[in-house]
Tab-separated table of C-alpha atoms in Angstrom:
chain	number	residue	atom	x	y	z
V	756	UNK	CA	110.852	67.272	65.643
V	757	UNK	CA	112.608	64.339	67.153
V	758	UNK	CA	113.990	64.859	70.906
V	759	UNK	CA	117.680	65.467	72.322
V	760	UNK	CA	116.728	63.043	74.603
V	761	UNK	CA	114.417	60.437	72.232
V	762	UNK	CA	117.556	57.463	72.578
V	763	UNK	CA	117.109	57.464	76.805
V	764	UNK	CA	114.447	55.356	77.803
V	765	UNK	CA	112.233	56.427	80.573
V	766	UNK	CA	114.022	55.623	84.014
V	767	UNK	CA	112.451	52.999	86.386
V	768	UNK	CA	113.620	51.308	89.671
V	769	UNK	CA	115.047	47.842	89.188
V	770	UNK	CA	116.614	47.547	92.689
V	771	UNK	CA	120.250	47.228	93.853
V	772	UNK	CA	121.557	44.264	91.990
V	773	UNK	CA	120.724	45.653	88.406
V	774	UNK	CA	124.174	47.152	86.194
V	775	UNK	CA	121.918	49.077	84.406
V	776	UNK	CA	123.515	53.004	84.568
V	777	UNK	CA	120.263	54.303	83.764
V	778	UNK	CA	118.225	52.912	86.549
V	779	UNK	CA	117.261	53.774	89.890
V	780	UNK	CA	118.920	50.754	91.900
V	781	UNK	CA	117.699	52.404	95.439
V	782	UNK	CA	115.275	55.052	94.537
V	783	UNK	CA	111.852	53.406	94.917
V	784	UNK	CA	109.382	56.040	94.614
V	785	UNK	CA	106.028	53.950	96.175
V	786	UNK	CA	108.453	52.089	98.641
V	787	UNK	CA	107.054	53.200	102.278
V	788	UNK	CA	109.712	54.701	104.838
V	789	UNK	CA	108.174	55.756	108.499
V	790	UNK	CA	104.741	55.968	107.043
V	791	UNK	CA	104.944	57.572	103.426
V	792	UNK	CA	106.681	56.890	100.402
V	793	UNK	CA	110.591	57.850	99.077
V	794	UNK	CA	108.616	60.117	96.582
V	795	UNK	CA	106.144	61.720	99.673
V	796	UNK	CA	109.926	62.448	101.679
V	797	UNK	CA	112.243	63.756	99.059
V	798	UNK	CA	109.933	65.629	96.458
V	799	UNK	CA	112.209	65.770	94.040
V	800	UNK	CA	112.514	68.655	91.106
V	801	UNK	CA	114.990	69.489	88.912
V	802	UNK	CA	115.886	72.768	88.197
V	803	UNK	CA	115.756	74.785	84.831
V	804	UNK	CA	119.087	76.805	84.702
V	805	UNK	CA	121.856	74.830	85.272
V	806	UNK	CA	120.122	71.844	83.518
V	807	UNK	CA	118.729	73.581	80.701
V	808	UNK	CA	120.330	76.936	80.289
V	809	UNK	CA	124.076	76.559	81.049
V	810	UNK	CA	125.950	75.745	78.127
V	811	UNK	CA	129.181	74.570	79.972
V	812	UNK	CA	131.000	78.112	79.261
V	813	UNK	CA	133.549	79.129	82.358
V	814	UNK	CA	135.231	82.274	83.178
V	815	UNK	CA	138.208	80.927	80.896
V	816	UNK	CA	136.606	79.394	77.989
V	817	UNK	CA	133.545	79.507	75.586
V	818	UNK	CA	130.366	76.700	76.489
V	819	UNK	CA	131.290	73.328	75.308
V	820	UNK	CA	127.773	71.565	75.329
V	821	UNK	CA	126.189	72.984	71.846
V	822	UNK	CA	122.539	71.492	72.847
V	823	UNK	CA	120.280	72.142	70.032
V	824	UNK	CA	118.639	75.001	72.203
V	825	UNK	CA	122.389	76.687	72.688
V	826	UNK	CA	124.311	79.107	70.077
V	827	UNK	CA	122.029	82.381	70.130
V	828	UNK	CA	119.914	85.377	71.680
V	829	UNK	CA	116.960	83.185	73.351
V	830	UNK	CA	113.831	84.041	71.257
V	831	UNK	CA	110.495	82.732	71.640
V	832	UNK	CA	110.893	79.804	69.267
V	833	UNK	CA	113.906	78.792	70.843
V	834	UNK	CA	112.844	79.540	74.197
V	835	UNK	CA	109.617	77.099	73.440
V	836	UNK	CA	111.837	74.648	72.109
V	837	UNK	CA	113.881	74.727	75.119
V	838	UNK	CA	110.539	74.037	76.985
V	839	UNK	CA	110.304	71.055	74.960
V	840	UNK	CA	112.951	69.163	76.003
V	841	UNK	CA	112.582	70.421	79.529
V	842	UNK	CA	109.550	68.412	80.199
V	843	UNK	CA	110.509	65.573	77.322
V	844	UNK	CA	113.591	65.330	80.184
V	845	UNK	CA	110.931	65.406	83.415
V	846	UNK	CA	108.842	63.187	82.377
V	847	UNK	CA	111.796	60.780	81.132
V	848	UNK	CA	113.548	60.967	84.395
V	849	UNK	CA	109.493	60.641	86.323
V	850	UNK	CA	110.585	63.528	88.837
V	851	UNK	CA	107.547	65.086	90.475
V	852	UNK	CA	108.757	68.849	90.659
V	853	UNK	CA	110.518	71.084	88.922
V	854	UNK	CA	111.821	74.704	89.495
V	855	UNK	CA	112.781	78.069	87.664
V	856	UNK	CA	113.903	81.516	87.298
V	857	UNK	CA	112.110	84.011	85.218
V	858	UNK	CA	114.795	84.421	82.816
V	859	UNK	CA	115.468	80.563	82.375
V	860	UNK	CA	112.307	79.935	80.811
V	861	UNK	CA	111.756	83.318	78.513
V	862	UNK	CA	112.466	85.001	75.298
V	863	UNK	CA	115.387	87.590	76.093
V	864	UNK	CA	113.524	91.010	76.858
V	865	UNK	CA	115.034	94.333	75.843
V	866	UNK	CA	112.690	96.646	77.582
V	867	UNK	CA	110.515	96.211	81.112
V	868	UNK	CA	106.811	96.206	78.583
V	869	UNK	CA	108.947	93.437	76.899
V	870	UNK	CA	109.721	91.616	79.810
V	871	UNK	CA	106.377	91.433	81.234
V	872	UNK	CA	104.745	90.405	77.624
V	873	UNK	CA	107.717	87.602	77.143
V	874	UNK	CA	107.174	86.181	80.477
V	875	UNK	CA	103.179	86.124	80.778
V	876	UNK	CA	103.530	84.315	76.773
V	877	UNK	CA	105.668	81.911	77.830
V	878	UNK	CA	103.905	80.941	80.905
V	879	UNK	CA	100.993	80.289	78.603
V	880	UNK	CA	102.689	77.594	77.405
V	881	UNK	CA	104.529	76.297	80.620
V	882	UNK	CA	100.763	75.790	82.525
V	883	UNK	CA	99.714	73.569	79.347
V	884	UNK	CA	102.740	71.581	79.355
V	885	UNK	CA	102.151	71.312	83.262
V	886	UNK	CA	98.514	69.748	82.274
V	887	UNK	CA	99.754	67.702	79.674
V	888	UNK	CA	102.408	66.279	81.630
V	889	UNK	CA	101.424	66.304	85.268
V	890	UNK	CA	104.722	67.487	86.069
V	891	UNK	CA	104.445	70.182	89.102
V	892	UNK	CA	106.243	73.623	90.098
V	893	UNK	CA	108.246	72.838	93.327
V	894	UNK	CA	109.267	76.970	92.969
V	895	UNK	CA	109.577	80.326	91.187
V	896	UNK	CA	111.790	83.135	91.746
V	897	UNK	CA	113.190	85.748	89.739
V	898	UNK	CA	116.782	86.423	88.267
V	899	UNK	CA	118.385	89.873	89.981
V	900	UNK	CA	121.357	89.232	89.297
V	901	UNK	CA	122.302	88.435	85.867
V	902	UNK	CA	121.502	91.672	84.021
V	903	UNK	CA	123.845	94.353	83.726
V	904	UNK	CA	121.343	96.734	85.799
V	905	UNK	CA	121.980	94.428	88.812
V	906	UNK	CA	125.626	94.491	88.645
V	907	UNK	CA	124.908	96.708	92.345
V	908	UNK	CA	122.268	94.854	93.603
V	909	UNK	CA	118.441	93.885	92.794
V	910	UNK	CA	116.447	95.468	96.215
V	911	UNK	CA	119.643	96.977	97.391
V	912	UNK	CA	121.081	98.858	94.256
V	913	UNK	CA	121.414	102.602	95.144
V	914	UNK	CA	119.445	103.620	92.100
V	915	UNK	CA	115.474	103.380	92.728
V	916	UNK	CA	114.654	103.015	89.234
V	917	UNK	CA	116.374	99.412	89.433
V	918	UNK	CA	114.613	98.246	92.863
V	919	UNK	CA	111.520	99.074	90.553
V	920	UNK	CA	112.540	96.933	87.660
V	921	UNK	CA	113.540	94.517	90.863
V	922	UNK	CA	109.862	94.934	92.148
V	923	UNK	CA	108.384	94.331	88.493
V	924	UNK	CA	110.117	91.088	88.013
V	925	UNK	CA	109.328	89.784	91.198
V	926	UNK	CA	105.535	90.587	90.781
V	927	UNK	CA	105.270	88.942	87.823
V	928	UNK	CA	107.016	85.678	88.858
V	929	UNK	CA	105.371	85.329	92.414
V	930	UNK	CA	101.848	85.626	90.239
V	931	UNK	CA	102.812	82.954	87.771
V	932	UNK	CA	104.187	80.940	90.520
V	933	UNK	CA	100.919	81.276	91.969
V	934	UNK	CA	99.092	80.225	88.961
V	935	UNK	CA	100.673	77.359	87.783
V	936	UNK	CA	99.835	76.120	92.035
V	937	UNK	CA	104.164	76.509	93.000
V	938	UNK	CA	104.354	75.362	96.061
V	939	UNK	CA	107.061	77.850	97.381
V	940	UNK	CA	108.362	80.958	95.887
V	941	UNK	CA	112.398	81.594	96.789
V	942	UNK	CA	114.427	85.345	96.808
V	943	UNK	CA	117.809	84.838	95.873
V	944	UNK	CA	119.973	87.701	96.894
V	945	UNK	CA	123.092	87.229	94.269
V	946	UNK	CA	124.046	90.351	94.591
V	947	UNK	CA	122.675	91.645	97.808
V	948	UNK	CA	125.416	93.383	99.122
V	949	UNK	CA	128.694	94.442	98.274
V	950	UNK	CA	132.063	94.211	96.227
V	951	UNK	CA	133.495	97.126	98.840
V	952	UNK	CA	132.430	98.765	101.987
V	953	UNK	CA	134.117	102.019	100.735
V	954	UNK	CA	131.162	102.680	98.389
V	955	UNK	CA	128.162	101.238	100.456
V	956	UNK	CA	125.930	102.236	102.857
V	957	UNK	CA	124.935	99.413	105.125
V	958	UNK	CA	121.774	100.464	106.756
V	959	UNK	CA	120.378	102.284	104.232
V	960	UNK	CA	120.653	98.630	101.698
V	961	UNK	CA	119.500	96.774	104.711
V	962	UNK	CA	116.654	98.832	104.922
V	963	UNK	CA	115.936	98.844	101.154
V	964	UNK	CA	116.091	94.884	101.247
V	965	UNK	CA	113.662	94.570	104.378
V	966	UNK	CA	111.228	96.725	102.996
V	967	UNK	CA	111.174	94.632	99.561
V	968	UNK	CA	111.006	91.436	101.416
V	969	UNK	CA	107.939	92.748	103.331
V	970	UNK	CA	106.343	93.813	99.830
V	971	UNK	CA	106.587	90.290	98.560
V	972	UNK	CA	105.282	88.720	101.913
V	973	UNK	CA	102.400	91.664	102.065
V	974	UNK	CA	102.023	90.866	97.408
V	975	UNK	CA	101.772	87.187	98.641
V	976	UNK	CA	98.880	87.563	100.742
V	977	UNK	CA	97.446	90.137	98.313
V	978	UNK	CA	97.088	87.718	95.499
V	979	UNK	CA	96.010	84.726	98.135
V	980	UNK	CA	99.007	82.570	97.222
V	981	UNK	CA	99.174	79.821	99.929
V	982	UNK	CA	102.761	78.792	99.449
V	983	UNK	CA	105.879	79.219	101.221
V	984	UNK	CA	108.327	82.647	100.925
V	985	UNK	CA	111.896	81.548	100.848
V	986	UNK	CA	115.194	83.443	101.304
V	987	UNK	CA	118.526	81.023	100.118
V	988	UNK	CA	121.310	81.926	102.096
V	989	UNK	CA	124.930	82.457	101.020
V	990	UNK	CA	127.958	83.875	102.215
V	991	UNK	CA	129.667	85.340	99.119
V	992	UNK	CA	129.871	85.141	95.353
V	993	UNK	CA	128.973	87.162	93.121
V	994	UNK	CA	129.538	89.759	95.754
V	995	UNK	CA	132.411	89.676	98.307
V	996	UNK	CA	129.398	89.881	100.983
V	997	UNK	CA	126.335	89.060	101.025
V	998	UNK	CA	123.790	89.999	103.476
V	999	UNK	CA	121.961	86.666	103.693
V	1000	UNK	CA	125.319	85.093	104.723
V	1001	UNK	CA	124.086	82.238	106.617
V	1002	UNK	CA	120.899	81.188	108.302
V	1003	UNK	CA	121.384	82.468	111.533
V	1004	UNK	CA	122.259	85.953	109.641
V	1005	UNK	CA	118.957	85.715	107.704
V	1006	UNK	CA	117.088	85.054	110.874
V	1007	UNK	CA	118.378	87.873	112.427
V	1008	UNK	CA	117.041	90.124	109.602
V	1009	UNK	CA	113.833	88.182	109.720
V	1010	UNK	CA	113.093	88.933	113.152
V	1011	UNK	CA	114.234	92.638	112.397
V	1012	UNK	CA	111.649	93.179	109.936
V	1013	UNK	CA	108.957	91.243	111.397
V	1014	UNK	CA	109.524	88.610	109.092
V	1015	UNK	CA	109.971	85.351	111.131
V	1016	UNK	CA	106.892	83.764	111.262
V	1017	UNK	CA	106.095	84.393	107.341
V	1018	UNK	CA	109.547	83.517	105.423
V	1019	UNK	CA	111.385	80.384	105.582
V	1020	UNK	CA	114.955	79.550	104.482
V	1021	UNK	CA	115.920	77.628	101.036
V	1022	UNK	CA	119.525	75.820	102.003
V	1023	UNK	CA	122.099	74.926	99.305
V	1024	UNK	CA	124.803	72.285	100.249
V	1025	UNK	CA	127.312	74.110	98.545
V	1026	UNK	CA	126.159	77.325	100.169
V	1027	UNK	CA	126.640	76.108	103.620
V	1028	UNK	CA	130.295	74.753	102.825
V	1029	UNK	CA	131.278	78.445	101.812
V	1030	UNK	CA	129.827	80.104	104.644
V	1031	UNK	CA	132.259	77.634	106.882
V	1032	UNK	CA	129.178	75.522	108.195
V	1033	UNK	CA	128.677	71.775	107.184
V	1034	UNK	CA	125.267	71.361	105.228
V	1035	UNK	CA	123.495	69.571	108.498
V	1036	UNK	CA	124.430	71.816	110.416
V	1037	UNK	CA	122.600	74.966	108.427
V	1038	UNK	CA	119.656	72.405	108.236
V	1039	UNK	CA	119.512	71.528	112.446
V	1040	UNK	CA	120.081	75.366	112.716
V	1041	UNK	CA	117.077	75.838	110.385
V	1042	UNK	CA	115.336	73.472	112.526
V	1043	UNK	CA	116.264	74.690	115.682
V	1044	UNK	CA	114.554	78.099	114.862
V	1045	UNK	CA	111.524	76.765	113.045
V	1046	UNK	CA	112.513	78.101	109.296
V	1047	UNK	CA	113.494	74.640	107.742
V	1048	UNK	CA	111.726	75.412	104.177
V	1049	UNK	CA	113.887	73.615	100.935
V	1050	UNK	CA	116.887	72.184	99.990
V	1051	UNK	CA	119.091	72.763	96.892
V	1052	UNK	CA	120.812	69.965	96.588
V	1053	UNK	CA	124.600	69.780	95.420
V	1054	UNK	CA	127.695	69.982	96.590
V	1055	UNK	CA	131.165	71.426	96.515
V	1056	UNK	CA	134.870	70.804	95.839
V	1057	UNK	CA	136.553	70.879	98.802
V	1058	UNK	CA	139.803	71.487	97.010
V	1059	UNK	CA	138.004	74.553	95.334
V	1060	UNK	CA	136.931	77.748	96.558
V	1061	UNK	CA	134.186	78.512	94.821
V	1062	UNK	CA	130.356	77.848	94.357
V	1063	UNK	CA	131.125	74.331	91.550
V	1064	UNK	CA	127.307	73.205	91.625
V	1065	UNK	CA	127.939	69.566	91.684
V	1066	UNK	CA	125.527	66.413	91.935
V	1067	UNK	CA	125.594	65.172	95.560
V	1068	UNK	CA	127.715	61.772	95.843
V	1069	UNK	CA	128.426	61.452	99.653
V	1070	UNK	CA	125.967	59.305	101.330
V	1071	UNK	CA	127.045	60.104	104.771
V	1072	UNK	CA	126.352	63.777	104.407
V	1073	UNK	CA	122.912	63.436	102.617
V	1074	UNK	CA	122.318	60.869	105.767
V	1075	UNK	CA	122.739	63.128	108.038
V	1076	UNK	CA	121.314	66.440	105.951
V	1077	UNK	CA	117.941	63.747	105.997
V	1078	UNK	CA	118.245	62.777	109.617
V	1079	UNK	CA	117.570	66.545	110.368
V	1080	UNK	CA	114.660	66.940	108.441
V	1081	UNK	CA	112.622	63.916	108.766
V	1082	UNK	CA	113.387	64.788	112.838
V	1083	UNK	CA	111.367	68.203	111.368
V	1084	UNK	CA	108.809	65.682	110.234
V	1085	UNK	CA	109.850	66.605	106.721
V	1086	UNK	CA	110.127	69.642	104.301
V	1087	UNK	CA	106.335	70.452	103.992
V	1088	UNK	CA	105.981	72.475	100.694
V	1089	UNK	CA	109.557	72.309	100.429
V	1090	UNK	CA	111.492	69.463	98.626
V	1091	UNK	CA	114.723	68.867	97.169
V	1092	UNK	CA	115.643	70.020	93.907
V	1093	UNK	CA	119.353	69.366	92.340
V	1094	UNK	CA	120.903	72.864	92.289
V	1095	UNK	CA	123.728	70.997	90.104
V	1096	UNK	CA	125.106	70.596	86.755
V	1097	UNK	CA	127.391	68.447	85.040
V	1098	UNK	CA	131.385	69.454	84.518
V	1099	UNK	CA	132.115	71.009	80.970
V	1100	UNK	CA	133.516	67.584	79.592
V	1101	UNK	CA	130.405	65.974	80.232
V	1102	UNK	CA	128.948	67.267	76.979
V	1103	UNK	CA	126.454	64.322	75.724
V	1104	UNK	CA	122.921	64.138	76.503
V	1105	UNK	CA	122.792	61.229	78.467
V	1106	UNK	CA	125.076	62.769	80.800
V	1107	UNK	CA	122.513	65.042	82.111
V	1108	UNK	CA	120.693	61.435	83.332
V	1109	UNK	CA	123.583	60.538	84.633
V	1110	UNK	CA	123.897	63.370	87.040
V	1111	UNK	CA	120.708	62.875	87.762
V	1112	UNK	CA	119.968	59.643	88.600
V	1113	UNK	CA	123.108	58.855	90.923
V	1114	UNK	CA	122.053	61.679	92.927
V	1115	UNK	CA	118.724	60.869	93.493
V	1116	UNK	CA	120.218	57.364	94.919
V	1117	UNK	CA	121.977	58.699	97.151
V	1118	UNK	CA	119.530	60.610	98.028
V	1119	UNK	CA	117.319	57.265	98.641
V	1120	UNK	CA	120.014	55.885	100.208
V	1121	UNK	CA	120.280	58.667	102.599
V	1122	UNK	CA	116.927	58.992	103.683
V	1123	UNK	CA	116.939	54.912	104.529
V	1124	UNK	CA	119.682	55.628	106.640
V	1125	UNK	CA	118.380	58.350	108.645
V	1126	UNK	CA	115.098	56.091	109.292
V	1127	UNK	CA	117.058	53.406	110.733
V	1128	UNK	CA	118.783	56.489	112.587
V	1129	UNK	CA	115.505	57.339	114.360
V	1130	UNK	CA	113.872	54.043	114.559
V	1131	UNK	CA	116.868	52.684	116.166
V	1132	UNK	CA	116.695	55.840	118.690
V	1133	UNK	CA	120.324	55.269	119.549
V	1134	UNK	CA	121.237	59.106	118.996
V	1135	UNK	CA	118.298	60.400	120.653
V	1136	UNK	CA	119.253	58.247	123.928
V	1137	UNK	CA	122.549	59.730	123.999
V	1138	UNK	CA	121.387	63.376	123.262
V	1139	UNK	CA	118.548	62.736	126.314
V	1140	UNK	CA	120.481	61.184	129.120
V	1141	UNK	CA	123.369	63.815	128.063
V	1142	UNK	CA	121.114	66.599	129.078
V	1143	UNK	CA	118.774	65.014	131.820
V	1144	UNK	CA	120.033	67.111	134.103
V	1145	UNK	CA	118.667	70.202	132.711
V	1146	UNK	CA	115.182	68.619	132.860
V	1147	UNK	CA	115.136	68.540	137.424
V	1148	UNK	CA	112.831	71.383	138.929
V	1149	UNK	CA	115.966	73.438	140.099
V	1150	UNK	CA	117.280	73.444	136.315
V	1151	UNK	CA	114.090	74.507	135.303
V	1152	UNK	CA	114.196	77.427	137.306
V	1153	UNK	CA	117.442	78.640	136.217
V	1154	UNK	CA	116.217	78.734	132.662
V	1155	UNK	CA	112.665	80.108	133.425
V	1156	UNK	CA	114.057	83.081	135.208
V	1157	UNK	CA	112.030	82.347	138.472
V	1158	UNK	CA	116.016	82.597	140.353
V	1159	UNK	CA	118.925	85.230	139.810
V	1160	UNK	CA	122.192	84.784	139.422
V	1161	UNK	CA	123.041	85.760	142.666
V	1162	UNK	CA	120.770	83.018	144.006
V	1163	UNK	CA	121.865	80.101	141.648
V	1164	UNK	CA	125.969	80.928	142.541
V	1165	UNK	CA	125.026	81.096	146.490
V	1166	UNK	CA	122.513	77.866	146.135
V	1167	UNK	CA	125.683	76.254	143.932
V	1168	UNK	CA	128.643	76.848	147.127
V	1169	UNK	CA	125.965	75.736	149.596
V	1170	UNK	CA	125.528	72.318	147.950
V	1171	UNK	CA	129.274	72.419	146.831
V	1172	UNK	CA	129.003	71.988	143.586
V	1173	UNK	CA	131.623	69.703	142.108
V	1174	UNK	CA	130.779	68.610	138.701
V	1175	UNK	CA	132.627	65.951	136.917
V	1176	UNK	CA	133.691	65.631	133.421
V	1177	UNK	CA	131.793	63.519	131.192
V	1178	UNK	CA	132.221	61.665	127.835
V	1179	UNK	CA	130.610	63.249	124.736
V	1180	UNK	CA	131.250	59.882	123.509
V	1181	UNK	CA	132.084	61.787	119.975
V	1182	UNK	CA	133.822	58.330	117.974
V	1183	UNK	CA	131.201	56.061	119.144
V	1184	UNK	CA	128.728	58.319	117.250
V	1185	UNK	CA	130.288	58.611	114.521
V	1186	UNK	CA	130.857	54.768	114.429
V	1187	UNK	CA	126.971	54.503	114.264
V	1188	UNK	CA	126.526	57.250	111.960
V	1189	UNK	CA	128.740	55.175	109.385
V	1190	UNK	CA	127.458	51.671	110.283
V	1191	UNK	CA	123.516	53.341	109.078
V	1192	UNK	CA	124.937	54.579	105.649
């Protein structure tokens, strides 16, 4: 059978004078940046669902992309074939990773025996393209939100007999994650938490939810997978709200359950614009508290409410999103995986290269400017001198607890304090921030 994608030449790197569309003008995956290469930083995957599975339908109108996988109930011959092109597109557009939800990759189950016989078949066939291909697993994680029976929630429905099909699902995707070597495995609430309060009972989900994220984390070490447990935070949609709102929220349940020192957090760009934050900032806050894991990258509409999934275009913001995490020294089993799909009029199948491949420039692009950032040190001056006082014995002794308050206000009118107010220097920052993109 000949390929949707058989016209599109692999894509290669011909630098930043070529006019070719179709070629990586920045994206130089063996070209060193602070001491490893653009492929070592940004371990790239693309994602199943929106790339393979969407069909370009909308809450007012039908799908408009008719891909020769599209048009029917997903059953095991179309569901291979739709493996097919997966990896005849990963190894096309030579990303290392890529990433999926149960349901993305399987025939369409009817029953829970059927599930769990649909999944393990296809995964057969998913480790031997894997070995054929050398193309990687960046993640797993299982759809609980899709299916009618989660219309209420996946670990936080009120009926039991769901948070068991819940527990099933996840079982069987952290062990195939684990088998094909995934590097991470990622818990998507969708619809963890609630359309009203008037029907919900908050502790008792919260506790549901907890205890399932413990199971996973206590399954994990069980089955001796080595990877990384990751919750993706988001503030709303499907649900009105959702109980991993932002990352601060989900470290707040972390440390509730015990959880903080085994799960990290998966950040979407799109995510962190709902929840009112800017996408560096969720990352720096990530950072700040030691839970950095992944990135989905995307973005939104800023005219648009909603969750619109797009390819990242703004250099400035992936500059800064990278600045964050190579000061983390990186993503360690986490990478970057495009979260993103085309718009509905973008029906051909070069389009999906398209997409692609300006994003992961910008990407490169990005990541060069947030090494000059740090090599040039500029920012990091600033930030030090700003707080150098804070770093003086006596300021070390208000923060260690070693004084009172009594003692630091009585210590302050004897030396008559009289601070002065200081420059943040805030457009002079930003001028240098824009001169490195």
């Amino acid at each position: 059978m000949t390929s949707y994608f058989a016209d599109i030449e692999p894509i290669r790197y011909e630098g930043p004078d070529s006019t070719n569309p179709l070629a990586f003008k920045f994206y130089d995956k063996t070209r060193m940046v602070m001491g490893k290469t653009m492929e070592d930083h940004l371990r790239l995957a693309v994602c199943y669902w929106h790339t393979f599975c969407w069909d370009g339908f909308d809450v007012f109108g039908a799908g408009t992309f008719n891909r020769p996988w599209h048009g029917g109930p997903v059953d095991q011959a179309r569901a291979e074939h739709k493996l097919d092109e997966a990896f005849e597109f990963f190894t096309r557009l030579g990303l290392p990773y890529f990433c999926f939800h149960d349901v993305d990759v399987m025939a369409v189950a009817g029953t829970i025996d059927e599930h769990v016989r649909n999944f393990a078949t296809i995964i057969d066939k998913i480790e031997g393209k894997m070995a054929q291909t050398g193309v990687k697993l960046l993640w797993g994680t299982a759809n609980l939100f899709s299916h009618p029976r989660y219309m209420a929630g996946g670990a936080t429905n009120p009926d039991p007999d769901v948070y068991r099909f819940a527990a099933t699902q996840v079982r069987q995707c952290l062990e195939a994650t684990h088998r094909l070597h995934g590097e991470n495995y990622v818990l998507w609430g969708g619809r963890e938490g609630y359309d009203t309060i008037l029907n919900t009972d908050l502790a008792q989900e919260k506790a549901q939810l907890g205890r399932f994220l413990n199971l996973v984390v206590e399954h994990k070490h069980k089955i001796g997978f080595t990877g990384t447990i990751l919750i993706e935070p988001k503030p709303h949609e499907p649900t009105k709200h959702q109980y991993d709102f932002d990352v601060e929220t989900v470290y707040a349940f972390l440390q509730k359950h015990g959880l903080e020192n085994e799960v990290k957090v998966n950040i979407e760009a799109n995510h962190a614009t709902l929840a009112g934050h800017s996408f560096e900032h969720e990352i720096a806050t990530a950072v700040s508290l030691g839970i950095l894991g992944s990135i989905d990258m995307n973005r939104g509409d800023p005219q648009n409410g909603w969750d619109t999934d797009q390819f990242p275009n703004d250099v400035r913001e992936i500059t800064m999103a990278m600045y964050y995490i190579l000061k983390n020294g990186g993503l360690g089993t986490g990478g970057n995986n495009f979260d993103a799909k085309v718009r509905r009029q973008s029906i051909d199948a070069v389009d999906l290269f398209h997409g692609h491949v300006g994003s992961i420039d910008v990407l490169a692009r990005g990541l060069l400017g947030a090494a000059k950032l740090i090599e040039g040190g500029q920012l990091d001056g600033i930030i030090a001198e700003r707080y150098a006082g804070w770093q003086t014995p006596e300021a070390q002794a208000m923060l260690s607890g070693s004084i009172g308050l009594a003692e630091i206000a009585d210590k302050a009118v004897a030396d008559g304090v009289a601070p002065k107010p200081r420059s943040g220097r805030q457009e002079m920052l930003e001028n240098i921030i824009s001169n490195c993109c």
